[in-house]
Every structure is written in structure tokens, then in C-alpha cells.
Coordinates of C-alpha atoms in Angstrom, one line a residue:
M1 CA 0.0 0.0 0.0
T2 CA 1.4 3.4 -1.0
A3 CA 2.2 5.7 2.0
V4 CA 0.1 8.8 2.3
P5 CA 2.4 11.7 1.4
V6 CA 1.7 13.7 4.6
S7 CA 4.0 14.5 7.5
V8 CA 2.4 13.9 10.8
V9 CA 3.4 15.8 14.0
V10 CA 2.5 14.5 17.4
M11 CA 3.5 16.8 20.3
T12 CA 4.1 15.0 23.7
H13 CA 4.9 15.4 27.3
N14 CA 4.5 12.3 29.4
E15 CA 2.0 10.6 27.0
A16 CA 3.0 6.9 27.6
A17 CA -0.7 6.1 28.3
N18 CA -1.9 7.4 24.9
L19 CA 1.0 7.3 22.5
P20 CA 0.9 3.6 21.5
L21 CA -2.6 3.6 20.1
C22 CA -2.1 7.0 18.5
L23 CA 1.0 5.9 16.6
Q24 CA -0.7 2.7 15.5
A25 CA -3.4 4.8 13.8
L26 CA -0.8 6.7 11.9
D27 CA 1.1 3.9 10.3
R28 CA -0.1 4.6 6.8
F29 CA 1.4 8.1 6.7
A30 CA 4.8 8.6 5.0
E31 CA 6.5 10.0 8.1
C32 CA 5.7 10.8 11.7
F33 CA 7.5 13.1 14.1
V34 CA 7.1 12.9 17.9
V35 CA 8.2 16.3 19.3
D36 CA 8.7 15.6 23.0
S37 CA 9.1 18.0 25.9
A38 CA 11.4 16.2 28.4
S39 CA 9.0 13.3 29.1
D40 CA 10.2 11.0 31.9
D41 CA 7.5 8.3 31.7
G42 CA 8.9 6.3 28.7
T43 CA 7.3 8.3 26.0
P44 CA 10.6 8.6 23.9
D45 CA 11.1 4.9 24.0
I46 CA 7.5 4.3 22.8
A47 CA 8.0 6.7 19.9
R48 CA 11.2 5.0 18.8
S49 CA 9.7 1.5 19.1
H50 CA 6.9 2.5 16.7
G51 CA 9.3 4.0 14.1
A52 CA 8.5 7.6 14.7
R53 CA 11.3 10.3 14.5
L54 CA 11.8 11.6 18.0
V55 CA 12.7 15.3 18.2
P56 CA 13.4 17.0 21.6
F57 CA 11.8 20.4 22.2
H58 CA 12.8 23.0 24.8
W59 CA 10.7 26.2 24.9
N60 CA 12.5 29.5 25.3
G61 CA 9.5 31.3 26.7
R62 CA 8.8 33.3 23.6
Y63 CA 7.1 32.9 20.2
P64 CA 7.1 30.8 18.1
K65 CA 5.5 28.3 20.4
K66 CA 5.5 24.6 19.7
K67 CA 3.2 24.2 16.7
Q68 CA 4.8 27.0 14.6
W69 CA 8.2 25.8 15.8
C70 CA 7.5 22.4 14.3
L71 CA 6.4 24.0 10.9
D72 CA 9.6 26.2 10.9
T73 CA 12.2 23.7 12.2
L74 CA 11.3 20.1 11.5
P75 CA 12.9 18.5 8.4
L76 CA 9.5 17.8 6.9
A77 CA 9.6 15.8 3.7
H78 CA 6.1 16.9 2.7
D79 CA 4.2 20.2 2.4
W80 CA 1.0 18.8 3.9
V81 CA 1.2 18.4 7.7
L82 CA -1.3 16.7 10.0
F83 CA -1.2 17.7 13.7
V84 CA -2.4 15.0 15.9
D85 CA -2.6 15.0 19.7
A86 CA -1.3 12.0 21.5
D87 CA -4.9 11.2 22.8
E88 CA -6.3 11.4 19.2
R89 CA -6.8 8.6 16.8
P90 CA -7.5 9.3 13.1
T91 CA -10.3 7.0 12.0
V92 CA -9.8 4.6 9.1
G93 CA -12.3 6.7 7.1
L94 CA -10.3 9.9 7.8
V95 CA -7.0 8.3 6.7
D96 CA -8.7 7.1 3.5
E97 CA -10.1 10.5 2.9
I98 CA -6.7 12.2 3.3
A99 CA -5.1 9.6 1.0
R100 CA -7.7 10.3 -1.7
L101 CA -7.2 14.1 -1.3
M102 CA -3.5 13.8 -1.7
A103 CA -3.8 11.5 -4.7
D104 CA -6.1 14.0 -6.4
S105 CA -4.1 17.1 -5.6
P106 CA -2.5 19.1 -8.4
A107 CA 1.2 19.4 -8.3
D108 CA 1.2 23.2 -8.3
S109 CA -1.6 23.6 -5.7
E110 CA 0.5 26.2 -3.9
T111 CA -0.2 28.8 -6.6
D112 CA -3.2 27.6 -8.6
G113 CA -5.7 28.0 -5.7
L114 CA -7.6 24.8 -6.6
L115 CA -7.0 23.3 -3.1
P116 CA -7.8 24.9 0.3
A117 CA -4.7 25.8 2.3
A118 CA -6.0 23.9 5.3
Y119 CA -8.8 21.5 6.3
W120 CA -11.0 21.5 9.4
I121 CA -11.3 18.1 11.1
D122 CA -14.0 17.2 13.6
G123 CA -13.0 15.7 16.8
R124 CA -15.3 13.0 18.1
P125 CA -15.2 12.6 21.9
V126 CA -14.8 9.1 23.3
V127 CA -16.2 8.9 26.8
R128 CA -15.3 5.8 28.9
G129 CA -14.5 3.9 25.7
R130 CA -17.7 4.9 23.9
P131 CA -17.5 7.1 20.8
M132 CA -20.2 9.8 21.1
R133 CA -22.8 9.9 18.2
F134 CA -24.2 13.3 19.2
G135 CA -23.3 16.1 21.6
C136 CA -20.8 18.9 21.0
W137 CA -17.7 17.8 19.1
N138 CA -14.7 20.0 18.6
R139 CA -13.4 21.2 15.2
K140 CA -9.9 22.4 14.4
L141 CA -7.6 23.1 11.4
A142 CA -5.4 20.1 11.7
L143 CA -4.4 19.3 8.1
L144 CA -2.3 22.2 6.9
D145 CA -0.3 23.2 3.8
R146 CA 2.7 24.5 5.7
R147 CA 3.5 27.0 2.9
R148 CA 0.2 28.8 3.4
V149 CA -0.5 28.8 7.1
R150 CA 1.1 30.4 10.2
F151 CA 0.1 30.4 13.8
P152 CA -0.2 34.0 15.0
E153 CA 1.8 35.4 17.8
Q154 CA -0.9 36.2 20.3
P155 CA -0.1 38.6 23.2
D156 CA -0.6 35.9 25.8
L157 CA 2.8 35.3 27.2
D158 CA 1.7 36.8 30.4
V159 CA -0.7 33.9 31.0
A160 CA 1.9 31.5 32.3
S161 CA -0.5 28.6 32.6
M162 CA -0.8 28.0 28.9
W163 CA 2.9 27.2 28.7
E164 CA 4.6 26.1 25.5
V165 CA 1.8 25.3 23.1
E166 CA -0.5 27.7 21.2
G167 CA -3.8 28.2 22.9
H168 CA -7.3 27.8 21.7
Y169 CA -6.9 29.5 18.3
Q170 CA -6.5 28.5 14.7
P171 CA -3.7 29.3 12.3
Q172 CA -4.0 32.1 9.9
V173 CA -4.6 30.8 6.4
D174 CA -3.4 32.3 3.1
G175 CA -6.4 31.1 1.0
R176 CA -9.6 29.2 1.9
A177 CA -10.2 26.4 4.4
G178 CA -12.0 23.2 3.5
R179 CA -13.6 20.5 5.7
L180 CA -13.0 16.8 5.8
H181 CA -16.0 14.5 6.3
H182 CA -14.6 11.9 8.6
P183 CA -13.6 12.5 12.3
M184 CA -10.7 12.1 14.5
D185 CA -11.5 10.2 17.7
H186 CA -10.4 11.9 20.9
D187 CA -9.9 9.1 23.5
D188 CA -7.8 10.0 26.5
A189 CA -6.5 7.0 28.4
K190 CA -5.4 9.1 31.4
P191 CA -7.6 9.3 34.5
P192 CA -10.3 12.1 34.8
S193 CA -8.0 14.1 37.1
A194 CA -5.8 14.8 34.0
W195 CA -8.8 16.4 32.3
F196 CA -9.5 18.6 35.3
D197 CA -5.8 19.7 35.4
R198 CA -5.7 20.5 31.7
H199 CA -8.9 22.4 31.6
N200 CA -8.0 24.4 34.7
R201 CA -5.1 25.7 32.7
Y202 CA -7.3 26.4 29.7
S203 CA -9.7 28.3 31.8
D204 CA -6.9 30.5 33.2
W205 CA -6.0 31.4 29.6
E206 CA -9.5 32.1 28.5
A207 CA -10.4 34.2 31.6
A208 CA -7.3 36.4 31.0
L209 CA -8.1 37.0 27.3
R210 CA -11.8 37.6 27.9
A211 CA -11.1 40.1 30.6
D212 CA -9.5 42.8 28.4
G213 CA -10.8 42.1 24.9
R214 CA -8.1 39.9 23.6
M215 CA -10.4 37.1 23.0
E216 CA -12.7 39.2 20.8
R217 CA -9.7 40.2 18.6
L218 CA -8.5 36.6 18.4
I219 CA -12.0 35.4 17.2
D220 CA -12.1 38.2 14.6
R221 CA -8.8 36.9 13.0
E222 CA -9.8 33.2 12.9
P223 CA -10.8 31.5 9.6
D224 CA -14.5 30.7 9.5
G225 CA -15.4 27.1 10.2
A226 CA -18.4 26.9 7.9
P227 CA -17.0 26.1 4.4
G228 CA -19.7 26.0 1.8
L229 CA -21.9 28.6 3.3
L230 CA -22.7 31.7 1.3
P231 CA -20.9 34.8 2.6
G232 CA -24.1 36.3 4.0
L233 CA -25.0 33.1 5.9
A234 CA -21.4 32.5 7.2
A235 CA -21.6 35.9 8.8
V236 CA -24.7 34.7 10.8
F237 CA -24.1 30.9 11.2
G238 CA -20.3 30.6 10.8
R239 CA -17.8 29.7 13.5
R240 CA -16.8 33.3 14.3
A241 CA -20.5 34.4 14.6
Q242 CA -21.2 31.5 17.0
K243 CA -18.1 32.2 19.1
R244 CA -18.9 35.9 19.4
L245 CA -22.5 35.0 20.5
L246 CA -21.1 32.6 23.2
Q247 CA -18.8 35.3 24.4
R248 CA -21.7 37.7 25.1
L249 CA -24.3 35.3 26.5
P250 CA -25.2 35.6 30.1
A251 CA -25.2 32.3 32.1
R252 CA -22.7 30.7 29.7
P253 CA -22.4 27.5 31.7
L254 CA -26.2 26.9 31.4
W255 CA -26.2 27.6 27.7
A256 CA -23.2 25.4 27.1
F257 CA -24.9 22.5 28.8
L258 CA -28.2 23.0 27.0
H259 CA -26.4 23.3 23.6
A260 CA -24.5 20.1 24.1
Y261 CA -27.2 18.0 25.9
L262 CA -30.4 19.1 24.1
L263 CA -29.7 21.1 21.0
R264 CA -26.9 18.7 19.8
L265 CA -28.8 15.7 21.2
G266 CA -26.2 14.6 23.7
A267 CA -29.0 13.1 25.8
L268 CA -29.2 10.3 23.2
D269 CA -25.7 9.2 24.2
G270 CA -26.9 8.4 27.7
A271 CA -24.6 8.8 30.7
A272 CA -21.7 9.6 28.4
G273 CA -23.6 12.5 26.8
L274 CA -24.6 13.8 30.2
D275 CA -21.0 13.7 31.5
H276 CA -19.7 15.5 28.4
A277 CA -22.3 18.2 28.6
L278 CA -21.7 18.8 32.3
A279 CA -17.9 19.0 31.7
R280 CA -18.5 21.8 29.1
A281 CA -20.7 23.7 31.6
F282 CA -18.1 23.2 34.4
Y283 CA -15.4 24.6 32.2
Y284 CA -17.3 27.8 31.4
W285 CA -18.2 28.1 35.1
Q286 CA -14.5 28.0 35.9
V287 CA -13.8 30.8 33.4
G288 CA -16.6 33.0 34.9
L289 CA -15.5 32.3 38.4
K290 CA -11.9 33.3 37.7
M291 CA -13.0 36.5 36.0
R292 CA -15.3 37.5 38.8
S293 CA -12.7 36.7 41.5
A294 CA -10.1 38.7 39.7
A295 CA -12.4 41.7 39.3
Q296 CA -13.4 41.5 43.0
A297 CA -9.8 41.4 44.0
R298 CA -9.0 44.5 42.0
S299 CA -12.0 46.3 43.4
S300 CA -10.9 45.4 47.0
T301 CA -7.4 46.6 46.4
I302 CA -8.6 50.0 45.0
R303 CA -11.0 50.5 48.0
S304 CA -8.2 49.7 50.5
L305 CA -5.9 52.3 49.0
P306 CA -5.7 55.8 50.6
V307 CA -7.4 58.5 48.7
R308 CA -4.2 60.4 48.5
W309 CA -2.4 57.5 46.9
I310 CA -5.1 57.1 44.2
S311 CA -5.0 60.8 43.4
E312 CA -1.2 60.6 43.0
H313 CA -1.3 57.5 40.9
P314 CA -4.1 57.9 38.4
R315 CA -5.0 54.9 36.4
T316 CA -4.1 55.3 32.8
A317 CA -4.5 53.1 29.8
P318 CA -1.3 51.0 29.1
S319 CA 0.8 51.9 26.1
G320 CA 0.7 49.9 22.9
D321 CA 3.8 48.0 24.0
D322 CA 2.4 47.1 27.4
A323 CA -1.2 46.6 26.6
H324 CA -1.0 42.9 27.4
S325 CA 1.7 42.8 30.1
S326 CA 1.4 40.5 33.1
T327 CA 0.0 43.4 35.2
S328 CA -3.3 43.0 33.4
A329 CA -3.4 39.2 33.5
I330 CA -6.1 37.2 35.2
R331 CA -4.7 34.8 37.7
S332 CA -6.6 31.9 39.2
P333 CA -8.1 32.7 42.6
P334 CA -6.4 31.0 45.6
S335 CA -8.8 28.0 45.8
A336 CA -9.2 24.4 44.7
F337 CA -8.9 25.7 41.1
S338 CA -5.3 26.8 41.5
R339 CA -3.1 26.4 38.5
S340 CA -2.1 22.9 37.7
K341 CA 1.6 21.9 37.2
V342 CA 0.8 19.4 34.5
R343 CA 2.3 20.6 31.2
L344 CA -0.2 21.4 28.5
R345 CA -0.8 19.1 25.6
T346 CA -2.0 20.3 22.2
P347 CA -5.2 22.2 22.5
G348 CA -8.1 22.0 20.2
S349 CA -10.5 24.6 19.1
S350 CA -13.2 24.0 21.6
I351 CA -13.8 22.4 25.0
R352 CA -12.6 18.9 25.1

């Protein structure tokens, strides 16, 4: 069988529980890189034993972060790159679809515009070993023409909890984005505590960016996730429009639950659908709690300052260079939701 001419990149840190099944699902692709961040649980040995090319990664605390670093630095043999998380498994149908896409691709697709520059892939949650049929799946640009995409340098280095991997945003695309029909299964073999640790970090990041308008600007720059819609309809029903609506809704946890459990028919998945919908609601509750706690802390600090100090230190808007400094960052409140020390794995484009 001819290898699929795509370079696969799997980013890891202590993924021994997930990596074997992930790499087995990638054996039809021409090459696979495991870009590892100092794992000490046997992840590097697993990567080598499955024939993947192991590349160590040490973040310098600045941009580019890990995904863009991979596109810039790895000796990729192919222009098309598939990013796969260690807890993701491309389905057989998805691999076949990518193989057909590559076989039908014109040789000069970089300039003739016949192919999209990137493809959205749906992520199908697997809850306790059961792939969900309904509910709220995630979607991200995972198959990329590396010549025509770039992950933007977001002003989020002050949010230390997101660490080395780009946050919940998509790459900028020079051209249009398509969508593949078959999903990628998201099946984390780690215990539920790993999910809570990971999403605690995600919620730190989202709370910080929502607090000062950075999230709105990030959404405005993202490609729309509704290929095929007419421009007028995309403005109303597309990915950006839906994310803007969710940003402005009151009682976001309730709406997130109702969207996943009722509107997207998660109730038909039984207990797994209920657990997944509750997890989404819990995530948005965390974001809201952290924003409210940070705002209350700022108000308490201002009230406790002497009037003379406030008059001598008027609050001014930060300059352009300092608009997103750590002084304006949202930090987790000192509570059970304090920041996890577990290093972030690759994020998707929605709550996972």
C-alpha cells in the first residue's frame, strides 16, 4: 500500500498512556515526528519503538510556540502536515479521505488555488470507551499546507498557565479552508484528574483573554469554520459568529450545557452524553468564576488604598507595547482551582 504523502506531527509530554494507540493509527502516513518536551515516563522509547522520529523540544518562553516551531524547524519531507494530539486517533475513514485528497491534488496547488490551504477536522469525543454519536464535538484546522499557514503570535505570554503550546486558536490561512467529512477520535486514556488539570489551565488562559478584549480580537482573526456557506450566511451561522455569540451570552455554563445536551442531542448518548455536557458547563463556570474573582480582588485593592495614593497614581491606559503585560493578566483565585503543574498538551479549538 502506498504511503500517504503527509508529514504527521505528534507533540508530547508524558504521554505513555496514549501514544501507542495514537502511533498505530498513523502507520499509513509517510513520516511521523514525535516532538517531545522532556518526558520521563517512557514516551521517547515508545516513539522510537513505533518507528517515529523523535525530536526534543525546549521552549525558550517566547514565540514561536510549539506548533509553529514544528512547521519552521522540522525536516518535513512533505508540504502537507497533519497535527495529531497523543490522545487522538485518526479513524480509518479519515485516513482514506486524506489519501484520496493527496492523490487527487494538483502538483502546483500552492499557486493555482484549486485546493484549500488547510482543512477542518471534527474531533469525536470518546467517553469511557464509547464514541459519542451526538453532543458537542470540537473542530480544528489540523491538516495544513505549511507553505500557506502560520500560527499568529498572540499577546498571551503573560498567561503562564498555557505554557509552550499555542492556545485555543487556529492558524492564519493564506487562502480558503475546507472541511473533511470523517472525524478524529479523541480518546484520552489518562484518568479524569488529568482532564481537570488540563482544563484548569485552559480556563486561566480564556479568563485572562476575555477580561481585556483579547479574545474578541482573536476570534475576529480566525478562519471561519463553515465552508460551503454563502458569505451572508457565514456571517450569521459561521464559526466566528457562534463564538462571538457565546462570548456575550449571560449564564454561559447553562447555555453550554443546553447546547450540548439538548440542541446537539447529547442526551441520546446516555450517561456519556450527560458527563460530556456537564464537563463543558463546568469549564465555562471556571472561566466565569476566575474572571469574577479577579475583578473582585482588583476592586478590593482599590477600595483599600488611601485617597491620596489614588490621586497621586491615576489609572491610565497602558501603552501599545504594554497593553498585554502581566500586570493585566487574570490569575486563578487561591482556591481548589489553583493552576495545575501538569504541562499542556496540544489544545483543540473547543472544549474537550
